[in-house]
GROMACS .gro file of C-alpha atoms in nm:
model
  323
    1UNK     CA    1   0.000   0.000   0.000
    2UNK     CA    2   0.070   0.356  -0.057
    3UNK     CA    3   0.102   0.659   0.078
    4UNK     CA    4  -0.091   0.987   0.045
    5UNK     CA    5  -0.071   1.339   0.212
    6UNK     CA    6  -0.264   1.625   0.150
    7UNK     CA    7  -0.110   2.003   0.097
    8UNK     CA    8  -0.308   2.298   0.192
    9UNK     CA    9  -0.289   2.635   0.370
   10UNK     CA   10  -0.508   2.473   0.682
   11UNK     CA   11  -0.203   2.231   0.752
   12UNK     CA   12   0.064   2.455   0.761
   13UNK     CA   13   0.093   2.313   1.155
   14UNK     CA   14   0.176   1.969   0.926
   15UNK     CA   15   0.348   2.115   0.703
   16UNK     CA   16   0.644   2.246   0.940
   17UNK     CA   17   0.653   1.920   1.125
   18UNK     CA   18   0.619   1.658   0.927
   19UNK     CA   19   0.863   1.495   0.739
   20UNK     CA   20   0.775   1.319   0.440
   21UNK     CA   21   0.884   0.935   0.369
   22UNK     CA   22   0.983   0.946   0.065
   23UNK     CA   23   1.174   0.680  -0.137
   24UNK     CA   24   1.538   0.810  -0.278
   25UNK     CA   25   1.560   0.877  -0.679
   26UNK     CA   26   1.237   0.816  -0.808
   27UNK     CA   27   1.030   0.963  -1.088
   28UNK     CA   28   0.817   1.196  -0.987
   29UNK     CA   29   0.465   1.304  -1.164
   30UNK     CA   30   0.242   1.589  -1.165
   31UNK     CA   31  -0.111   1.572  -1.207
   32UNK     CA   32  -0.358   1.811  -1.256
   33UNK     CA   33  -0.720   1.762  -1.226
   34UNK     CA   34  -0.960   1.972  -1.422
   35UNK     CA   35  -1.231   2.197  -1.334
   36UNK     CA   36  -1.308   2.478  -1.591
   37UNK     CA   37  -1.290   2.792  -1.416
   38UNK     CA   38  -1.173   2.632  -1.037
   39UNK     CA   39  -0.885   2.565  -1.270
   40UNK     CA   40  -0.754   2.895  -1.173
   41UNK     CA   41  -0.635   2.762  -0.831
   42UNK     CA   42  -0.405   2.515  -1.035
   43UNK     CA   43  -0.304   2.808  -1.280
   44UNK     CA   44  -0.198   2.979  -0.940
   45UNK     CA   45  -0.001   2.699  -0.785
   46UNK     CA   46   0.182   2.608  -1.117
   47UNK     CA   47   0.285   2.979  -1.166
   48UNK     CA   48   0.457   2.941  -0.828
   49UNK     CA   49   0.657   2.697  -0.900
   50UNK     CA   50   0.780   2.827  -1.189
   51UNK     CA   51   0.924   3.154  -1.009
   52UNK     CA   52   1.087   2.877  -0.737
   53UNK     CA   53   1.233   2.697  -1.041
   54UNK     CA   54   1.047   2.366  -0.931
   55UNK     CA   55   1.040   2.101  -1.212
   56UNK     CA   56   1.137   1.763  -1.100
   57UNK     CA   57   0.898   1.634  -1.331
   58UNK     CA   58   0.928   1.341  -1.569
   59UNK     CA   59   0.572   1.363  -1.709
   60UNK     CA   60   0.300   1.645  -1.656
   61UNK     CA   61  -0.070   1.465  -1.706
   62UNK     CA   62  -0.398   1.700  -1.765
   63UNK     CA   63  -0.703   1.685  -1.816
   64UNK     CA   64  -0.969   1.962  -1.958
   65UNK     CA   65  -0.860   2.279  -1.811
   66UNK     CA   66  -0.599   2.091  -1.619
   67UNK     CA   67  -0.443   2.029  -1.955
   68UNK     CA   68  -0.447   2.395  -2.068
   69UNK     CA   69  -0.243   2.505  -1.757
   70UNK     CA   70  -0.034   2.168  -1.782
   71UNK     CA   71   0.097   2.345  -2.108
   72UNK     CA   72   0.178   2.678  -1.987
   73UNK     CA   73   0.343   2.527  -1.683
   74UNK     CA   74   0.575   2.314  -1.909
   75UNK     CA   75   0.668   2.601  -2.174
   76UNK     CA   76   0.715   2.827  -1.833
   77UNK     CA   77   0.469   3.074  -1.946
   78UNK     CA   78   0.337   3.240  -1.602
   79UNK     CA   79   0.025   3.420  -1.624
   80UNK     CA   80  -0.138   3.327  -1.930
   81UNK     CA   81  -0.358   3.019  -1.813
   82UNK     CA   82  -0.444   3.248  -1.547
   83UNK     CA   83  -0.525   3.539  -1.828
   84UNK     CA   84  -0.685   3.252  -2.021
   85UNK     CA   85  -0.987   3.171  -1.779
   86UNK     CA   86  -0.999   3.475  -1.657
   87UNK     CA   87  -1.041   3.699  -2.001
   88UNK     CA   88  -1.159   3.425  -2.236
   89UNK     CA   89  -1.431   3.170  -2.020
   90UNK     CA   90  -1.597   3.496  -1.906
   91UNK     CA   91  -1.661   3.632  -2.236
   92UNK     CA   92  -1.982   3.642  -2.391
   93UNK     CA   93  -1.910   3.475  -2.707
   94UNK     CA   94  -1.799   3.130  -2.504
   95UNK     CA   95  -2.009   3.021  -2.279
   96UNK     CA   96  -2.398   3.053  -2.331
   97UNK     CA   97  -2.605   2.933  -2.056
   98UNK     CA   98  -2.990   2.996  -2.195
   99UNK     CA   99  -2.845   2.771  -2.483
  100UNK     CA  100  -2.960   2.517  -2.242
  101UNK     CA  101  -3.361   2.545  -2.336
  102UNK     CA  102  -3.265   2.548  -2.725
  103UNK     CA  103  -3.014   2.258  -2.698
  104UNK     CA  104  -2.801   2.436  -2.918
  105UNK     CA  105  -2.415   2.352  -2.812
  106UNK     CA  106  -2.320   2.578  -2.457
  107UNK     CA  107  -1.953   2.608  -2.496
  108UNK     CA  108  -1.839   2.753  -2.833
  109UNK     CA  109  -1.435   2.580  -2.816
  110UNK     CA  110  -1.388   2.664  -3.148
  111UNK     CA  111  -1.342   3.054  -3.088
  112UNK     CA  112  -1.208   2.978  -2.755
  113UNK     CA  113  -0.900   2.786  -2.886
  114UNK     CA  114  -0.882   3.026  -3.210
  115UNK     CA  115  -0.848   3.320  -2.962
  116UNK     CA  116  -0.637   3.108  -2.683
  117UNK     CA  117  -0.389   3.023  -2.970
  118UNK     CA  118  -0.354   3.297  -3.230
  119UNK     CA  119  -0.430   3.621  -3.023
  120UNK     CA  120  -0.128   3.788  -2.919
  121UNK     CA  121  -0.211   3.864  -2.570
  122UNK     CA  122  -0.262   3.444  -2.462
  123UNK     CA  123  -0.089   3.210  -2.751
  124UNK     CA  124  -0.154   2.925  -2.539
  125UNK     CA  125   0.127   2.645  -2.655
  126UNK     CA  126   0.366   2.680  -2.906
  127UNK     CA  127   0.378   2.294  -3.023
  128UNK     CA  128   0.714   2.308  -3.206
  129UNK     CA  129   0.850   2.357  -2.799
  130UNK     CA  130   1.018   2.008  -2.678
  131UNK     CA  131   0.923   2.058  -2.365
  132UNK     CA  132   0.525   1.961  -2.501
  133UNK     CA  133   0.720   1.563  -2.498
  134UNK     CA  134   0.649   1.530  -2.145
  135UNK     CA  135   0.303   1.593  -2.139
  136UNK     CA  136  -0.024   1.340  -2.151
  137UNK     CA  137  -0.290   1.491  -2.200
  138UNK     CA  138  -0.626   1.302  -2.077
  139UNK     CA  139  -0.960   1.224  -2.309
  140UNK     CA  140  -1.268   0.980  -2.299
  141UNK     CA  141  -1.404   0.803  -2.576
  142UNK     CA  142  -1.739   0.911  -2.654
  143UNK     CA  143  -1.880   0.569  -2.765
  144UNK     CA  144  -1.684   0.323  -2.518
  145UNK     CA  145  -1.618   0.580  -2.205
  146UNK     CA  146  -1.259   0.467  -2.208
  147UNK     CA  147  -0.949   0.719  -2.119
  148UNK     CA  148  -0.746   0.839  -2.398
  149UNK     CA  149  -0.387   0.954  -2.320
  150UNK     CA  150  -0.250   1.190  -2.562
  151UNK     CA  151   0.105   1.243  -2.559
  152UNK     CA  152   0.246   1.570  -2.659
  153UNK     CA  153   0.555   1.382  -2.876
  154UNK     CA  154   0.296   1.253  -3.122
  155UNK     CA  155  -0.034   1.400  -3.175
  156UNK     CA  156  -0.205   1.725  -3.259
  157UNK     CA  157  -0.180   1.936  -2.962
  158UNK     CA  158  -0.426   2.173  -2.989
  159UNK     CA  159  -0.671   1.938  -3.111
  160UNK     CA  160  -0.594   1.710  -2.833
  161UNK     CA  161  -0.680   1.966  -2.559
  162UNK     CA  162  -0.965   2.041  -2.689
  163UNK     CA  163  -1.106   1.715  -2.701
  164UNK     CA  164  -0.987   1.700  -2.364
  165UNK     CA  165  -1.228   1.977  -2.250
  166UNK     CA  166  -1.550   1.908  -2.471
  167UNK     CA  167  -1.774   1.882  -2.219
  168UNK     CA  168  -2.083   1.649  -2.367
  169UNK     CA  169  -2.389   1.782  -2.459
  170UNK     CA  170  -2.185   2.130  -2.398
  171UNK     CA  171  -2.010   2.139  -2.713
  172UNK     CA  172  -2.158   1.931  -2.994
  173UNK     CA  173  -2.020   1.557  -3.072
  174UNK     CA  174  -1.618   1.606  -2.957
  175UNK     CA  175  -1.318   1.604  -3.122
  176UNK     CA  176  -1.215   1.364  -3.347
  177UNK     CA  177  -0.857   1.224  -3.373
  178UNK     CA  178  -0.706   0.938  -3.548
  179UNK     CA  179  -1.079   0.826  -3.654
  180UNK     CA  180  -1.190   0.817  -3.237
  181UNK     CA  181  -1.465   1.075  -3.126
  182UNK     CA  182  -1.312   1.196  -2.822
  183UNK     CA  183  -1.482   1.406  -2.553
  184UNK     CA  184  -1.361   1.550  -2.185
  185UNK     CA  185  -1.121   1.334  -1.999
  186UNK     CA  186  -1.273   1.401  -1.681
  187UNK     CA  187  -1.553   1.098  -1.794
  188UNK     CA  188  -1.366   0.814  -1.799
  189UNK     CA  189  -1.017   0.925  -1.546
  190UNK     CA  190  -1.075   1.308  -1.394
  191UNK     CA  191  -0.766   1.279  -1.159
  192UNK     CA  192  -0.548   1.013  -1.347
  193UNK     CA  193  -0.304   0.917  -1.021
  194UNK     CA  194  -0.306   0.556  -1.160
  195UNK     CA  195  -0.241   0.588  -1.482
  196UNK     CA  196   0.086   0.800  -1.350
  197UNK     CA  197   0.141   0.515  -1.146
  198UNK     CA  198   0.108   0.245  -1.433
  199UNK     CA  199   0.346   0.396  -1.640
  200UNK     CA  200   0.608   0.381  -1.351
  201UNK     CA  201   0.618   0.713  -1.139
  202UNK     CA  202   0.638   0.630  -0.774
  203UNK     CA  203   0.606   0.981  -0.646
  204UNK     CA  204   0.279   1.178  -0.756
  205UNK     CA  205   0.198   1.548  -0.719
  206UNK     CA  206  -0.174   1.616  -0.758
  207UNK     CA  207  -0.314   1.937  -0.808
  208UNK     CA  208  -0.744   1.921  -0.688
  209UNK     CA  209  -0.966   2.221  -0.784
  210UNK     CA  210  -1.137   2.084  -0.468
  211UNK     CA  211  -1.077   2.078  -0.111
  212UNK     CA  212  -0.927   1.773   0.060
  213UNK     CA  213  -1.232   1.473   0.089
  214UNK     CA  214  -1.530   1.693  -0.112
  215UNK     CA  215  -1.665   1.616  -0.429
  216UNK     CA  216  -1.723   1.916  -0.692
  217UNK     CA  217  -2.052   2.052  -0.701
  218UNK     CA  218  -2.193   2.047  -1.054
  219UNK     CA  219  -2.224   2.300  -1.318
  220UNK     CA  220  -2.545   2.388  -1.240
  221UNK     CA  221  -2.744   2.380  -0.903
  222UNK     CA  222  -2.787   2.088  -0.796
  223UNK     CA  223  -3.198   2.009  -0.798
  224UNK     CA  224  -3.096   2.159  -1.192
  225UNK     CA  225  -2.865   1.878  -1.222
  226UNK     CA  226  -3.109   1.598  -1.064
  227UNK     CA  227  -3.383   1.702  -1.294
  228UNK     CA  228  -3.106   1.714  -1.620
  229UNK     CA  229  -3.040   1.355  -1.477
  230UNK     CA  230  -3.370   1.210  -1.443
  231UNK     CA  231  -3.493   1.345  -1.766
  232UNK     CA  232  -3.196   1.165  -1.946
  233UNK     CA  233  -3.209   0.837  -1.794
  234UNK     CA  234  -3.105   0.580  -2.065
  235UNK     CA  235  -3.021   0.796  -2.301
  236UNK     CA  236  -2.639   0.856  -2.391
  237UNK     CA  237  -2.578   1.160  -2.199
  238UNK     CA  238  -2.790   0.990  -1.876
  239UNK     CA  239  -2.516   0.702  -1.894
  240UNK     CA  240  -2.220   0.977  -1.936
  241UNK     CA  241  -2.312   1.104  -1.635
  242UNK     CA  242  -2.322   0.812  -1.428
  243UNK     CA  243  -2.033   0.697  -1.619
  244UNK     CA  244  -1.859   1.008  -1.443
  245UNK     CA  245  -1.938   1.022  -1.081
  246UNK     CA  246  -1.842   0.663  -1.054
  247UNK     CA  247  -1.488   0.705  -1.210
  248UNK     CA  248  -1.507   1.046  -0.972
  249UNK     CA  249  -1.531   0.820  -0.716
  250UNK     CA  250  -1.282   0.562  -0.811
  251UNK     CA  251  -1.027   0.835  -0.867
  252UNK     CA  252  -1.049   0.976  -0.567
  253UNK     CA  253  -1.038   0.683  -0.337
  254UNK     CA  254  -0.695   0.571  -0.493
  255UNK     CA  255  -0.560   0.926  -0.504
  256UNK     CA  256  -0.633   0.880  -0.153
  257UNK     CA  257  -0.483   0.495  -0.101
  258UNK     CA  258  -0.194   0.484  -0.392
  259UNK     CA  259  -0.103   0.094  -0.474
  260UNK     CA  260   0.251  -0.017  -0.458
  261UNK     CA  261   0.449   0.199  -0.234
  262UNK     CA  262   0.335   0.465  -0.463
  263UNK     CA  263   0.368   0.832  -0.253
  264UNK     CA  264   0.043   1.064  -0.373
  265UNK     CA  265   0.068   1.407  -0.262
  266UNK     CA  266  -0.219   1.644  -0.294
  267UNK     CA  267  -0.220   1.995  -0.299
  268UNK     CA  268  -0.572   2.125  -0.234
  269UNK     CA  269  -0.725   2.457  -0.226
  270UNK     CA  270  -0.805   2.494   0.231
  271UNK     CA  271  -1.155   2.586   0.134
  272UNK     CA  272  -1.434   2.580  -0.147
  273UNK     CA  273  -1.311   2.769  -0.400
  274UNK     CA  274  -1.500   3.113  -0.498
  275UNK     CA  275  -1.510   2.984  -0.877
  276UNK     CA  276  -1.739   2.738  -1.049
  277UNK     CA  277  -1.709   2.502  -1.376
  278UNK     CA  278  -1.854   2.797  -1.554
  279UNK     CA  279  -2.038   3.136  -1.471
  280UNK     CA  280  -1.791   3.264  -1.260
  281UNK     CA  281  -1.648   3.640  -1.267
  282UNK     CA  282  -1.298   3.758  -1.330
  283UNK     CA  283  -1.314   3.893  -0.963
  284UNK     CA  284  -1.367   3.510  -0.856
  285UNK     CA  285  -1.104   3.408  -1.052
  286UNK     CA  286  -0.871   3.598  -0.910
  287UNK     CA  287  -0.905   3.526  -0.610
  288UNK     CA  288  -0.897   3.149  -0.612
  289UNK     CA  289  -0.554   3.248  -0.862
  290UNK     CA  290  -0.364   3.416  -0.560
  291UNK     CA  291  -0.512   3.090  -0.318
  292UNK     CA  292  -0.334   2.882  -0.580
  293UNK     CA  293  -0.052   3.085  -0.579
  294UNK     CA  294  -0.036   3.117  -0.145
  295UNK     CA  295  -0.043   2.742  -0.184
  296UNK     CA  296   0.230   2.721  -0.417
  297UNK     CA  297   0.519   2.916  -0.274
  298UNK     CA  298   0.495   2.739   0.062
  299UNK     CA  299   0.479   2.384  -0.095
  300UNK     CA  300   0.792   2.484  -0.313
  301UNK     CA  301   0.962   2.598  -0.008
  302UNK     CA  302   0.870   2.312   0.216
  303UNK     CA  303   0.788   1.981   0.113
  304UNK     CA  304   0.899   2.060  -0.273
  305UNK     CA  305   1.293   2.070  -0.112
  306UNK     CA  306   1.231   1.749   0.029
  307UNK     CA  307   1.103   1.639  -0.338
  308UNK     CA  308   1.397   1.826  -0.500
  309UNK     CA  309   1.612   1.642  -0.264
  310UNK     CA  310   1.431   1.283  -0.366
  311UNK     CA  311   1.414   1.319  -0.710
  312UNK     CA  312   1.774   1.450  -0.734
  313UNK     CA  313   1.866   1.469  -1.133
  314UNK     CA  314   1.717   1.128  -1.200
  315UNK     CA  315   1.353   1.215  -1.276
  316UNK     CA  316   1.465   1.538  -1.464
  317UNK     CA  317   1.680   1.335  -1.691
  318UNK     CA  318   1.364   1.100  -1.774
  319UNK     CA  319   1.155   1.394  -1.831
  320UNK     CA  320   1.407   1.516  -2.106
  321UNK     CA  321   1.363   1.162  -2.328
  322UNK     CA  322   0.992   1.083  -2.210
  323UNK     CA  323   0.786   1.007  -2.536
   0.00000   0.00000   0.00000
């Protein structure tokens, strides 16, 4: 069995007296859970460590929004996922609630990832960047439920994160790559700790968009979401939906009891976030940003020197010929 600890600003009591048990030169994972807007915590913490230089990682996986801030993380980019949610998933043109009651799609991606990409102010991921190698990005096949990993050495980058955030019934059919109709990888793995763990990494970093032991609320209200449920029992989106809370579950019991001597650690936000999947303001944002970014600069200069220290220049020199 495992090991997990959880990172937040309520444990800082923990966090100056423990000591973690960590095994010596491993590789070391980061994972980042996804969230649409709550994603701005992660966007926070991620900034942080790039102004503490902390990249022991040997693989960076994402999924949905998760992905998006995986990217700027690994090109170094501070301030631009952050810029992202807050300028682009608040505008007008992206997200359109009363859609709902016309079922026309709610989330138009297309203009989101046109203006993400090309407009000077965000430009998103530059996919000619090596660095792009060491990430997996996370997707769901729409007809079978079953995770996709997308690696950043061999597929369509752009294309793969936004299958990774198309949200069904949100945003029409999904994405298609190499003839599969992929949709958002938080239905079939939202935190993917195992899948890290499969592929060999025996120290995780998680990054939730939730406090420690909750489970997100849901896009809409919640007698909303019980109605939207009922009224599309047995129908495709009806088993989606199941389809997801269960692997919600799953993931977060193993997060929380790694196999294997695996060592999970989570960094959490210490309270409900401010910020929603969707509808939130940039004021909202913000805030759970700078909680993110609180949280990050203490874990870099506590338990990430211990990490530093366990990883040594083993799990960096992975990361550099991961495919």
């Amino acid at each position: 069995m495992g090991s997990n600890y959880f990172f937040n600003l309520r444990r800082i009591s923990d966090v100056y007296s423990n000591t973690l048990k960590l095994p010596s030169f491993v590789r070391v994972a980061l994972v980042l859970e996804g969230g649409g807007q709550r994603c701005a915590f992660s966007a926070g913490v991620t900034d942080a460590f790039i102004q503490g230089g902390f990249d022991p990682f040997s693989r960076v996986y994402g999924v949905s929004g998760g992905a998006q801030v995986a990217g700027t993380y690994l090109a170094k980019r501070p301030m631009v996922a952050k810029r992202v949610i807050s300028e682009l998933t608040t505008h007008q043109r992206f997200y359109r609630k009363f859609n709902w009651f016309s079922g026309e799609p709610m989330m138009d991606l297309d203009w989101y990832f046109d203006q993400a990409q090309n407009h000077p102010r965000y430009g998103l991921i530059d996919p000619s960047q090596s660095c792009f190698d060491r990430i997996s990005i996370v997707a769901s096949c729409r007809e079978r439920f079953e995770p996709i990993y997308l690696r950043g050495s061999d597929t369509d980058l752009v294309a793969a994160l936004k299958a990774s955030s198309a949200i069904p019934f949100f945003y029409d059919q999904g994405v298609q790559i190499r003839g599969r109709q992929l949709v958002d990888g938080g239905l079939a793995h939202p935190i993917p700790v195992s899948q890290a763990a499969k592929e060999g990494h025996e120290l995780i970093i998680t990054i939730r968009t939730t406090p420690e032991m909750c489970i997100p609320g849901p896009i809409f209200s919640k007698q909303v979401h019980q109605f939207f449920k009922r009224a599309n029992r047995g129908t495709l989106i009806g088993e989606m939906m199941e389809v997801h809370e269960s692997n919600y579950q799953r993931d977060t019991d193993y997060a929380a009891k790694p196999l294997d001597d695996v060592v999970n650690i989570q960094i959490t936000p210490d309270r409900v976030l401010q910020t929603t999947t969707l509808g939130s303001n940039a004021e909202q944002i913000d805030a759970d940003y700078q909680l993110g970014f609180q949280t990050g600069v203490l874990f870099v200069n506590t338990w990430g020197q211990q990490v530093l220290k366990t990883a040594g220049s083993n799990s960096i020199e992975a990361g550099s010929t991961a495919a």
